[in-house]
Short mmCIF file of C-alpha atoms and ligand atoms in Angstrom, two decimals:
data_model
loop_
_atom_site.label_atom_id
_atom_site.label_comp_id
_atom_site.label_asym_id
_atom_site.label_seq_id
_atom_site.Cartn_x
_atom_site.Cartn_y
_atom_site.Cartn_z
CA UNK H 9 106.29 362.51 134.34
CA UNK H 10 102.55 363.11 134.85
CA UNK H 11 99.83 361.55 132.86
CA UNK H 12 99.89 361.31 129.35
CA UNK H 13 97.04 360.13 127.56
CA UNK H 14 99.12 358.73 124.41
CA UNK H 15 102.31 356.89 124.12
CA UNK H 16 105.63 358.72 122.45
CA UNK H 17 104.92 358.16 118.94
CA UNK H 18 101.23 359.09 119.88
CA UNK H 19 99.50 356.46 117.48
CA UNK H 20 98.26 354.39 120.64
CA UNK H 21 95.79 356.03 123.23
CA UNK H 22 95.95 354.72 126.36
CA UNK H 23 92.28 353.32 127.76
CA UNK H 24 93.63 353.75 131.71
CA UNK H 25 89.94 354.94 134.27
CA UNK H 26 92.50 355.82 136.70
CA UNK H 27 96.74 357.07 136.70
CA UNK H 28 98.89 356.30 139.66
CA UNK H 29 102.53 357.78 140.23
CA UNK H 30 103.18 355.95 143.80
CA UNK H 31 105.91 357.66 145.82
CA UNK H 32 107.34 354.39 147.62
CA UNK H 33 107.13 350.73 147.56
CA UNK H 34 104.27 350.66 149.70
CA UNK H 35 101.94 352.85 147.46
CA UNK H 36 102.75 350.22 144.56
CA UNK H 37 101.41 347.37 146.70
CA UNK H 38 98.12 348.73 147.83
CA UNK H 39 97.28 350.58 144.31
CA UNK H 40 98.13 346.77 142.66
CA UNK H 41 96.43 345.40 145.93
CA UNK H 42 92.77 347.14 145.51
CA UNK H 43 93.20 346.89 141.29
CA UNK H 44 90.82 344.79 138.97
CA UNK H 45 93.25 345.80 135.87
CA UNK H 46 96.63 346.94 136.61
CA UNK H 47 99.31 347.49 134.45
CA UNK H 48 103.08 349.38 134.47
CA UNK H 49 103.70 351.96 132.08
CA UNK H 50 107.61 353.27 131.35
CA UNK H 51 108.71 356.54 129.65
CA UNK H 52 105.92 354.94 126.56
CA UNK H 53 108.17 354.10 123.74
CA UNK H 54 106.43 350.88 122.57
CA UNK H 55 105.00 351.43 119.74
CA UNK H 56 101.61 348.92 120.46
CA UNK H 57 99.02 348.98 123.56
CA UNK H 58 101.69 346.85 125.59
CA UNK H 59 101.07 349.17 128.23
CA UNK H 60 97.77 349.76 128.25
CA UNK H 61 95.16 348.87 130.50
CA UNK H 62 91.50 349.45 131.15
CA UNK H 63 91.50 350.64 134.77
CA UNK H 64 94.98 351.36 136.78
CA UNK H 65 98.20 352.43 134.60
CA UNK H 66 101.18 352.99 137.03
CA UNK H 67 104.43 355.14 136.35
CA UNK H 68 107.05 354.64 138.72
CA UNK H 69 108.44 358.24 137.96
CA UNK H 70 109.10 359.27 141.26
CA UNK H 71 110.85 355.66 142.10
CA UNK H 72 114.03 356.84 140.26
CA UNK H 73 117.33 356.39 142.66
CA UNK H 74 120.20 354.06 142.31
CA UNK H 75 119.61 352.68 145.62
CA UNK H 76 123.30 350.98 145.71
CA UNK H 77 126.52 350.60 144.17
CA UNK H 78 128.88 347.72 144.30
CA UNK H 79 132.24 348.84 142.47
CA UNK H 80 133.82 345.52 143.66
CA UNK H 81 131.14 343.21 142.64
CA UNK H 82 130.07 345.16 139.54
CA UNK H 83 126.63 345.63 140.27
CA UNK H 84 124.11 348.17 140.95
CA UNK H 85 120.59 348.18 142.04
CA UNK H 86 118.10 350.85 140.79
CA UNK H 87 114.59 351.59 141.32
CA UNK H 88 112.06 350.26 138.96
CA UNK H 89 111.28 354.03 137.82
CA UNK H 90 114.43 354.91 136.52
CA UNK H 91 115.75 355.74 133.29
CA UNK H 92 118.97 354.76 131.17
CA UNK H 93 119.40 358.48 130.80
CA UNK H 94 119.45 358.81 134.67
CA UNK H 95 121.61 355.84 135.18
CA UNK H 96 124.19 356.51 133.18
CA UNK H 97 125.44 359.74 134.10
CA UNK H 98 125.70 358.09 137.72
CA UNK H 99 127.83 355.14 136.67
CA UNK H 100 130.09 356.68 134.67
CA UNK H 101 130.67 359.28 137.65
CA UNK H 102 131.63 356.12 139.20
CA UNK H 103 134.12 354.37 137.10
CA UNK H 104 131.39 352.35 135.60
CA UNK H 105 129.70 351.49 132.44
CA UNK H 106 126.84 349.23 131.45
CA UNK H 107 127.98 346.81 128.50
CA UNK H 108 125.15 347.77 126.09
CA UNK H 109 122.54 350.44 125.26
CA UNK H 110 119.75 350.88 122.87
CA UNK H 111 119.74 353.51 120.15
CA UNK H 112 118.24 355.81 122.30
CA UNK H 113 118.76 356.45 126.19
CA UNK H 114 115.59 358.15 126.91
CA UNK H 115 113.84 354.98 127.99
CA UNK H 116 113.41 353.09 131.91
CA UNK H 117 115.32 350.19 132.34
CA UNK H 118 112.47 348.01 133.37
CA UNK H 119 110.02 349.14 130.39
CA UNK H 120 113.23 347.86 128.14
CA UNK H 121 114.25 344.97 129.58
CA UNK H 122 110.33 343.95 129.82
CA UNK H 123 110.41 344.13 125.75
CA UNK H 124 113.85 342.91 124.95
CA UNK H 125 114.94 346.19 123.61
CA UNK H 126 118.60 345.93 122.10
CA UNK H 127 121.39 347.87 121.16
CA UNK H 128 124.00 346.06 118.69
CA UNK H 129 127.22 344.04 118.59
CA UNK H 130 127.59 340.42 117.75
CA UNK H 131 128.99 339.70 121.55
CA UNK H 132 126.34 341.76 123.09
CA UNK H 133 123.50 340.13 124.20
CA UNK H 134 120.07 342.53 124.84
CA UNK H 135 119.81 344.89 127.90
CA UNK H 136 117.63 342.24 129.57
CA UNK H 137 120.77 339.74 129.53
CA UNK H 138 122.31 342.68 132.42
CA UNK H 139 119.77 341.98 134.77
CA UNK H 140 120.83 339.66 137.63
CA UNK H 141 117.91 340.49 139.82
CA UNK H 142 114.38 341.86 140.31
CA UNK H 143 111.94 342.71 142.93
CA UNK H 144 108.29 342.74 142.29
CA UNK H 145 104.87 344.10 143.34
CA UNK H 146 102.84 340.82 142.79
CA UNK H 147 99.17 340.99 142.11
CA UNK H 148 98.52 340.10 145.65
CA UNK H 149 100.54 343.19 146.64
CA UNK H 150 103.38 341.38 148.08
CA UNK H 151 106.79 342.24 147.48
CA UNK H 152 109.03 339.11 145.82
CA UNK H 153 112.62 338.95 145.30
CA UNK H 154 114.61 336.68 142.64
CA UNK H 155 118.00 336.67 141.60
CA UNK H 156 120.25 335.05 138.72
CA UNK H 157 122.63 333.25 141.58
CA UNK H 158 119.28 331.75 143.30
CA UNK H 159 116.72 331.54 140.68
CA UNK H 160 118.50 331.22 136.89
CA UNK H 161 115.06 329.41 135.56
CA UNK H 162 112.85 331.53 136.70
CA UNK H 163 115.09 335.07 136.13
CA UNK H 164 114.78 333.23 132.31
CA UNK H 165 111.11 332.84 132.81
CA UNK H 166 110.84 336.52 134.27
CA UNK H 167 113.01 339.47 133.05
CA UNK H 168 111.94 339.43 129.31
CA UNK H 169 108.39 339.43 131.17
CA UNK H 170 106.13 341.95 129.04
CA UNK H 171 104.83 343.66 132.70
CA UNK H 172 102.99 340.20 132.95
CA UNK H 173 104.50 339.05 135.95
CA UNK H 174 103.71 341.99 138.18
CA UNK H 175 105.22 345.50 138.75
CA UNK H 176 108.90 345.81 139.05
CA UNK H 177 110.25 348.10 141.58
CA UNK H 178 113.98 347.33 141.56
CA UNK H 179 116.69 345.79 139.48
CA UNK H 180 120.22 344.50 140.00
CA UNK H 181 122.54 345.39 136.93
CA UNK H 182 125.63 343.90 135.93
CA UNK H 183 128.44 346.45 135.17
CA UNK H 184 131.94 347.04 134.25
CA UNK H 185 134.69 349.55 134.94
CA UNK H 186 133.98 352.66 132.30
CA UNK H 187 135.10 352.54 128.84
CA UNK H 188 135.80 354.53 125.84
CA UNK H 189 134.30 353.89 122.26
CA UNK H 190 135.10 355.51 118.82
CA UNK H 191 132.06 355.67 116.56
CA UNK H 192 132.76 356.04 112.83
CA UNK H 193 130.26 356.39 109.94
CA UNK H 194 131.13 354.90 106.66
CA UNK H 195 129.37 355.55 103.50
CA UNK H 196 128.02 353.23 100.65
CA UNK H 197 128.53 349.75 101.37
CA UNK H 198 128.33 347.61 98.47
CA UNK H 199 126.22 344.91 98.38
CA UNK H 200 128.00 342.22 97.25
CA UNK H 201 130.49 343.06 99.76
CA UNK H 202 127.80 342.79 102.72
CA UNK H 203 126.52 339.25 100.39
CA UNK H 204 129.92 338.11 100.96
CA UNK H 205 130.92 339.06 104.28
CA UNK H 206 128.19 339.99 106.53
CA UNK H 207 129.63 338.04 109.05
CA UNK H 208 132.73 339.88 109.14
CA UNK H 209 130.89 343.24 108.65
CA UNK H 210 128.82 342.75 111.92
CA UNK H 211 131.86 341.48 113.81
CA UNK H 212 134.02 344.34 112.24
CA UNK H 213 133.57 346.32 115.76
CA UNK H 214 132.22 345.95 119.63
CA UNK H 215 128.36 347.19 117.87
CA UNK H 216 127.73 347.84 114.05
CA UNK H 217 124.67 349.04 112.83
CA UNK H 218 123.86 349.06 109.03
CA UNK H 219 121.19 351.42 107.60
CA UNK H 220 119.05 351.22 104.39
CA UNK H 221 115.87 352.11 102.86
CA UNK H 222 116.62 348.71 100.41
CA UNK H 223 116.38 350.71 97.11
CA UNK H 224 120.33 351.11 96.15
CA UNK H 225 123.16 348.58 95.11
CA UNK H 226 124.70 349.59 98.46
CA UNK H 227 123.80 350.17 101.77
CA UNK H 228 123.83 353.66 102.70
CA UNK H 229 125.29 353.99 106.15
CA UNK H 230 127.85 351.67 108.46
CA UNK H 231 127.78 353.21 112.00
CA UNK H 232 131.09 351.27 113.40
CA UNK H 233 131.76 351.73 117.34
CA UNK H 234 134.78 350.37 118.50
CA UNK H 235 136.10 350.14 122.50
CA UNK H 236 139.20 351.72 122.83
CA UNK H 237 141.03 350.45 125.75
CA UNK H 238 144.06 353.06 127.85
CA UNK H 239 146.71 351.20 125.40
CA UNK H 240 144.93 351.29 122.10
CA UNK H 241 145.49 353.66 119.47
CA UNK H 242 142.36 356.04 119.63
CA UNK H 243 143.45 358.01 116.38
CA UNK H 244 140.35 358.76 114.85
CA UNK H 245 140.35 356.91 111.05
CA UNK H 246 141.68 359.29 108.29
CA UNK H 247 138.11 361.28 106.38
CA UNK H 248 138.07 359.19 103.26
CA UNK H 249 139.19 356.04 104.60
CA UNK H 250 137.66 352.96 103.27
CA UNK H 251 136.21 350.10 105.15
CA UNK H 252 135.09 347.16 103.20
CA UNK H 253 134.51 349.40 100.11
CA UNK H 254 132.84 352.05 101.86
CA UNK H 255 134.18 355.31 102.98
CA UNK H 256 134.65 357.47 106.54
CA UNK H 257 132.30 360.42 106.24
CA UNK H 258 134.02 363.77 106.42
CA UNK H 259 131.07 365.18 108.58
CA UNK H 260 128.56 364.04 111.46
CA UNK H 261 125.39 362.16 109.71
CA UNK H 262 121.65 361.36 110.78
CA UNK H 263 120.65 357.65 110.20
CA UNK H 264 117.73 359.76 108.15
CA UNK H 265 119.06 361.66 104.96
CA UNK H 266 118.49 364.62 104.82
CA UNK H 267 117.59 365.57 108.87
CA UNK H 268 119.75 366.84 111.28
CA UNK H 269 122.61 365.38 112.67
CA UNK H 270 122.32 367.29 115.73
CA UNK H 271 120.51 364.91 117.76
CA UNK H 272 123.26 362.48 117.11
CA UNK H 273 125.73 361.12 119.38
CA UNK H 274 129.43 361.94 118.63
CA UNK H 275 131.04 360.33 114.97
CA UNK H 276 133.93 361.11 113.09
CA UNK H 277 135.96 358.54 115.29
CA UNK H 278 136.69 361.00 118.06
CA UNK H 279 137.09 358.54 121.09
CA UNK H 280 134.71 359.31 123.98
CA UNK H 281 132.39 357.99 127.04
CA UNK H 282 130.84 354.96 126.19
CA UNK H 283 126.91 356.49 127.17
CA UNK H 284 127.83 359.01 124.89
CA UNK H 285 128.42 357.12 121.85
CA UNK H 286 126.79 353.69 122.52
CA UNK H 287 123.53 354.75 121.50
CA UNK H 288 122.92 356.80 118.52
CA UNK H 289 121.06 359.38 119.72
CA UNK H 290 121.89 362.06 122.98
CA UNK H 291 120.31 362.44 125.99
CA UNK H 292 118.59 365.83 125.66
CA UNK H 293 117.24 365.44 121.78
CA UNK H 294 114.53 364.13 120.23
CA UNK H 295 115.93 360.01 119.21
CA UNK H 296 115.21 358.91 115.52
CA UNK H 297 113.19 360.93 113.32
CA UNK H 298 110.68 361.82 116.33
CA UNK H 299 107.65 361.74 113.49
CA UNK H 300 107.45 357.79 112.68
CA UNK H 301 106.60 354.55 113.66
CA UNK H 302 108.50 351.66 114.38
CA UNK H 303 109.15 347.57 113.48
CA UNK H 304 111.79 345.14 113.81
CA UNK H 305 112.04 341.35 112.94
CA UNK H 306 114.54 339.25 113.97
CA UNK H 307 116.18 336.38 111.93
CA UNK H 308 119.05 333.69 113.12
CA UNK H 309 122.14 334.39 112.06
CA UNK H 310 122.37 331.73 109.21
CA UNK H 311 119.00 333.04 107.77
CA UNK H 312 120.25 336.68 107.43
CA UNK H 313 121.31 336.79 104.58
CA UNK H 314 118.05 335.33 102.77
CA UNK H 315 116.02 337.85 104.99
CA UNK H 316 118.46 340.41 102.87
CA UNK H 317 117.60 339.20 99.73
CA UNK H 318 114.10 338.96 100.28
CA UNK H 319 114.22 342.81 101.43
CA UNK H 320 116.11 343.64 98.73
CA UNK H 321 113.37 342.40 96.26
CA UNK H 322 110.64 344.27 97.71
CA UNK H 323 112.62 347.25 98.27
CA UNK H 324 110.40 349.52 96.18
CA UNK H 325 107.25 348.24 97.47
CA UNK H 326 108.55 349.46 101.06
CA UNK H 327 109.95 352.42 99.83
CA UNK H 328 106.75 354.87 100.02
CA UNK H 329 105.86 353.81 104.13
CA UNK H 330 109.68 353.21 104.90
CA UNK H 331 112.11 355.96 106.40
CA UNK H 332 114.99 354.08 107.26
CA UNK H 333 116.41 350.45 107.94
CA UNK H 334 118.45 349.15 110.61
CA UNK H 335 120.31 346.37 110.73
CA UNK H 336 121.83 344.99 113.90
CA UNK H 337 123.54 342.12 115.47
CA UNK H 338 122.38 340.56 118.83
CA UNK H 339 124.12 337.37 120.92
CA UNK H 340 121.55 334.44 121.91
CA UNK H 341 120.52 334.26 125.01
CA UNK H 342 118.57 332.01 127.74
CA UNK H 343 115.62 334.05 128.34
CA UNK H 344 112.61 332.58 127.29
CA UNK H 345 110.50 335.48 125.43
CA UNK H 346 114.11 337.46 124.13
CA UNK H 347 113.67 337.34 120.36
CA UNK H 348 117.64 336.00 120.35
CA UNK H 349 116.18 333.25 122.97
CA UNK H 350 119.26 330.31 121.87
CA UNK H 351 119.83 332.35 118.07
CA UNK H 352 122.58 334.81 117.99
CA UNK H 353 120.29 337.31 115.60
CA UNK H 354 120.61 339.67 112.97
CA UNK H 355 117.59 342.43 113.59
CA UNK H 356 115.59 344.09 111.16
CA UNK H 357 114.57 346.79 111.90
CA UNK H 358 111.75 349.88 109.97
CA UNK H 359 110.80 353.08 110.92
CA UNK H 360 108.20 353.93 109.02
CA UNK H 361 106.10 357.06 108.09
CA UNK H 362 103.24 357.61 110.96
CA UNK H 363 100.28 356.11 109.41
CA UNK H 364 98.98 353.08 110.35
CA UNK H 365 96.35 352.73 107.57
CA UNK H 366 99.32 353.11 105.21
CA UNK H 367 102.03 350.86 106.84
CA UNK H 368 99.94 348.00 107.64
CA UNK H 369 99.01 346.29 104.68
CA UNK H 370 102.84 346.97 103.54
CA UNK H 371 104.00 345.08 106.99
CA UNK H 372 101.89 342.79 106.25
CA UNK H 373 103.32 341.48 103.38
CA UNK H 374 106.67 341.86 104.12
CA UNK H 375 106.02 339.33 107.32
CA UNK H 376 104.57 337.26 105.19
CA UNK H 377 107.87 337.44 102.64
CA UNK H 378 110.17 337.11 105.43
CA UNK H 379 107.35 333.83 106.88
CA UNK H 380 109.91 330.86 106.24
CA UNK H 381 112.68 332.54 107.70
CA UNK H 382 110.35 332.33 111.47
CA UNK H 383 110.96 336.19 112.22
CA UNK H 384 110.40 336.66 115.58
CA UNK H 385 109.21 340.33 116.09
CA UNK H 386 110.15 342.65 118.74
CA UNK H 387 107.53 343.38 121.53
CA UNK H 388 107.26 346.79 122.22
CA UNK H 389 107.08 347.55 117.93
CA UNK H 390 104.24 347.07 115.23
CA UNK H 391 103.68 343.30 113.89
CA UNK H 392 100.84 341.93 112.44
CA UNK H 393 101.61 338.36 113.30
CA UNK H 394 98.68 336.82 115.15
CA UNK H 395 99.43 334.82 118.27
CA UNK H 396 99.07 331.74 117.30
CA UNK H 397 102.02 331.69 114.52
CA UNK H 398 104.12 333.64 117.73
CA UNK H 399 103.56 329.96 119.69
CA UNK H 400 105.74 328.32 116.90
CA UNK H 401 108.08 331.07 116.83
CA UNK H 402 108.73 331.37 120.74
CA UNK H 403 109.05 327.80 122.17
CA UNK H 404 109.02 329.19 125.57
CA UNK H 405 105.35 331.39 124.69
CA UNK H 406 103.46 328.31 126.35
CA UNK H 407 105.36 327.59 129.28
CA UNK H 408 105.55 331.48 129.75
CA UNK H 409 101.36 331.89 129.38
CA UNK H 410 101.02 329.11 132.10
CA UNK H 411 103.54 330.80 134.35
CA UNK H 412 101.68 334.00 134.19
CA UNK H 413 98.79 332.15 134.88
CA UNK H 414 100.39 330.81 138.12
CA UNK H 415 101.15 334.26 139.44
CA UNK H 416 98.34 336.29 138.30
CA UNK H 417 95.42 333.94 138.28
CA UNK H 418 92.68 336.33 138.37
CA UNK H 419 94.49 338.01 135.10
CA UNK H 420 94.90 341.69 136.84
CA UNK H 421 98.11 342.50 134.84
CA UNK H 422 96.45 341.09 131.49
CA UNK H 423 95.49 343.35 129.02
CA UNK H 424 93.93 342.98 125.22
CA UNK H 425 97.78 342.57 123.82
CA UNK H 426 98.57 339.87 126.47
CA UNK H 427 95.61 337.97 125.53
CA UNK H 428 96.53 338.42 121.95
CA UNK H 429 100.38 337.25 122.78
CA UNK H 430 99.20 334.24 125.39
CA UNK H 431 96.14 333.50 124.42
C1 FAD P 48 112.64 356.51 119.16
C2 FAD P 48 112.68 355.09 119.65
C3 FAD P 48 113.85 354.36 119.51
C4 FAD P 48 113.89 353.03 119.95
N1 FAD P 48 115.06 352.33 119.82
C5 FAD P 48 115.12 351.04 120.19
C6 FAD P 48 116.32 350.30 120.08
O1 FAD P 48 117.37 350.84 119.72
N2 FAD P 48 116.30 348.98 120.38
C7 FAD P 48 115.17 348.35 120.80
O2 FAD P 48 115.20 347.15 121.03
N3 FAD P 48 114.00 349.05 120.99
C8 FAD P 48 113.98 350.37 120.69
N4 FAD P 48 112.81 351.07 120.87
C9 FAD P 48 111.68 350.40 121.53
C10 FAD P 48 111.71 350.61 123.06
O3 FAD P 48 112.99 350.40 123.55
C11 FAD P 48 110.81 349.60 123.77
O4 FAD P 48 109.51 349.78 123.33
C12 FAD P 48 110.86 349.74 125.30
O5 FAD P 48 110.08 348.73 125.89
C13 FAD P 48 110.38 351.10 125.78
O6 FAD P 48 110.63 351.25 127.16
P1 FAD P 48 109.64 352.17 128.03
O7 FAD P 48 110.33 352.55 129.29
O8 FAD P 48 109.13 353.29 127.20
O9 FAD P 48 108.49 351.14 128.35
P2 FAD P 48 106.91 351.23 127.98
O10 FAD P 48 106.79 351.30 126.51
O11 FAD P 48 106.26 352.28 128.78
O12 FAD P 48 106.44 349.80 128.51
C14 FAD P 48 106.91 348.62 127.88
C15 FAD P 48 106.53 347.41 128.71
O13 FAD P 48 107.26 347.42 129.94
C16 FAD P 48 106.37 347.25 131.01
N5 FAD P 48 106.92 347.96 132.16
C17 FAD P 48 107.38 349.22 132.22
N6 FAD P 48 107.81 349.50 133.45
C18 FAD P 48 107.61 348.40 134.20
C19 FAD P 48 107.83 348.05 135.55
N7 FAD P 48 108.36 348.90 136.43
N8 FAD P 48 107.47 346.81 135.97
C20 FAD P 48 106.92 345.92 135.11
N9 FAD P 48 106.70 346.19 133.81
C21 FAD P 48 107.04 347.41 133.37
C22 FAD P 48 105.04 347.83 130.53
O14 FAD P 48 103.95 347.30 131.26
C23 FAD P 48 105.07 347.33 129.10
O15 FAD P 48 104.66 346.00 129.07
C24 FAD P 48 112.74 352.41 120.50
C25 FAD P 48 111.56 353.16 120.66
C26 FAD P 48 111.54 354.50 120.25
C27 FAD P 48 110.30 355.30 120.45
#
């Protein structure tokens, strides 16, 4: 990968003295060993200085292998390098399929899972929720195992761990024999139809995603994917077929109007791989709008559809900074820092224009509108909620600061964002 001095979106510059890219395990332990500062960087598509550091930024780049396979057991171990777009090729060579993937596959598993990052589907639970083991670089430089089977608390403590905990150099996944999915783009939702039956709407397929920019009596887009199983019917829908009021495009569409659907993973209902139509964008091309920045919030179910209205109202005051909305569903889970930690979630998520000076103040007051609701935001995106209101949102944030504490009590992996997160 090779150093890069920014992250992907470019608005944060990393502060790193010195870049590693250790070859084995070994190199990871004395480089975190001989550190003051220390931190793991992924393939840098957080959007904030989550993986930034003052002195020693590592990239596991060249640690990139599935190490091992288990058909049987449905599982397979990877190093802590690797990235979805890497991994899934493999498994799917192999009869095998992760459950979920983000919109985008261009990102390492252990950068994602440290953040929470999610795809959509009300049964899905985040890509962190796959993870049934880790193995760490620890800021003594020792190596330490834990697993789901031995260590549930502490995996819940651990793998939604915001590269606090130490580097990670391998991962056990969960997996499942290979599937098919049919993705399908409808048109012009109506509101009151998504006022009346969100619910339904986000359980109306194995992941929906719903994408706005908040200004129209209907939501734009309805990306449906559906599993298709060897017995189903995998006739794509009839052009012009209508789904809750809204209607099958006749031709491949970009979350974005107006940009290129090129980029874009496989529509029209034409049954195919799951990688290659689980996430909305393909391996190869340049994911969302490529020129933006990015923020999501994250609402319990029962409070989405006030977070809707709320958006809905301020829709024009968003509208000069804002790009696109996406909406998503996401399962609770047990994992203490997961934004769905015990609250199946609806997400809300912004990209915005790439200006900082501009988006801010607008972010600002729309976390402020969506305050009562207790958004949680996502960690690897843009929020300008201080730490102290993220204690009350995350009822795990304390127990998780003291456990960092307990394994890195000189503070090596702790940068200026931890200390804003832990305090
Ligand atoms: C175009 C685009 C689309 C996106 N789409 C989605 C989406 O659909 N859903 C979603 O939820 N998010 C999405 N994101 C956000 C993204 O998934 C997260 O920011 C994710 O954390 C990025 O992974 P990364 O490999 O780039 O990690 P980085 O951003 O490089 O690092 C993230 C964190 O992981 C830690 N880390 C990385 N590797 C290791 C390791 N080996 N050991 C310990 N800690 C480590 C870092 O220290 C840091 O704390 C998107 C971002 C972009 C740019």
């Amino acid at each position: 990968m090779g150093f890069a001095e920014r992250n992907w979106a470019g608005n944060v510059r990393f502060g790193a003295a010195r870049f590693h890219e250790p070859r084995t395990v070994d190199e990871v332990q004395t480089i975190v060993a001989s550190a003051t500062k220390v931190r793991a960087v992924g393939s840098r598509h957080s959007f904030n200085t989550i993986a930034d550091t003052v002195d020693d930024q590592v990239s596991l780049s060249a640690l990139s292998r599935v190490a091992e396979i288990d058909t049987q057991q449905r599982t397979v171990m990877v190093d802590g390098g690797i990235k979805y777009e890497e991994l899934i090729p493999y498994l799917h060579d192999h009869g095998m399929a992760l459950a979920n993937l983000a919109s985008l596959p261009h990102i390492t598993v252990a950068g994602a899972c440290a953040t929470a990052t999610h795809g959509s589907g009300v049964t899905n639970g985040n890509l962190a929720t796959a993870v049934l083991g880790m193995q760490f670089v620890t800021s003594e430089g020792d190596l330490v195992e834990i697993s789901r089977d031995h260590d549930p608390g502490l995996m819940d403590a651990l793998t939604v761990g915001l590269g606090a905990f130490g580097i990670v150099t391998r991962l056990t996944l969960a997996i499942e024999p290979t599937f098919d999915v049919q993705q399908t783009v409808y048109e012009d939702l109506p509101m009151p139809t998504v006022d009346g039956q969100l619910d339904e709407v986000m359980a109306d397929g194995y992941s929906v995603s719903l994408f706005t920019t908040w200004r129209h009596d209907h939501i734009e887009q309805l990306w449906r994917k559906v599993r298709v199983g060897p017995d189903d019917e995998d006739a794509p829908p009839v052009a012009g077929t209508r789904r809750f009021g809204a209607t099958a495009a006749t031709r491949k569409l970009h979350p974005i109007k107006g940009l290129s659907a090129v980029p874009c993973t496989d529509q029209l209902g034409i049954a195919g791989p799951w990688h290659e139509r689980l996430p909305h964008f393909r391996i190869g091309f340049t994911p969302s709008s490529g020129e933006e920045l990015q923020s999501e919030l994250f609402v319990a179910n029962e409070e989405a559809l006030e977070a809707i209205a709320i958006l809905r109202s301020i829709g024009e005051f968003l509208a000069p900074v804002l790009q696109i909305s996406e909406i998503r569903a996401v399962a609770a889970d047990s994992m203490w820092l997961s934004p769905c930690h015990r609250q199946a979630s609806i997400a809300f998520h912004f990209t915005w224009i790439p200006s900082w000076l501009e988006v801010e103040p607008v972010l600002a007051t729309l976390e402020s509108s969506l305050a009562p609701l207790l958004p949680r935001p996502h960690w690897g995106k843009l929020s300008t909620i201080p730490g102290d209101v993220l204690q009350t949102r995350f009822e795990r944030l304390e127990a998780f600061a003291e456990l960092v504490t307990e394994w890195d009590p000189t503070g090596k992996f702790r940068n200026s964002y931890l200390d804003a997160v832990l305090g």
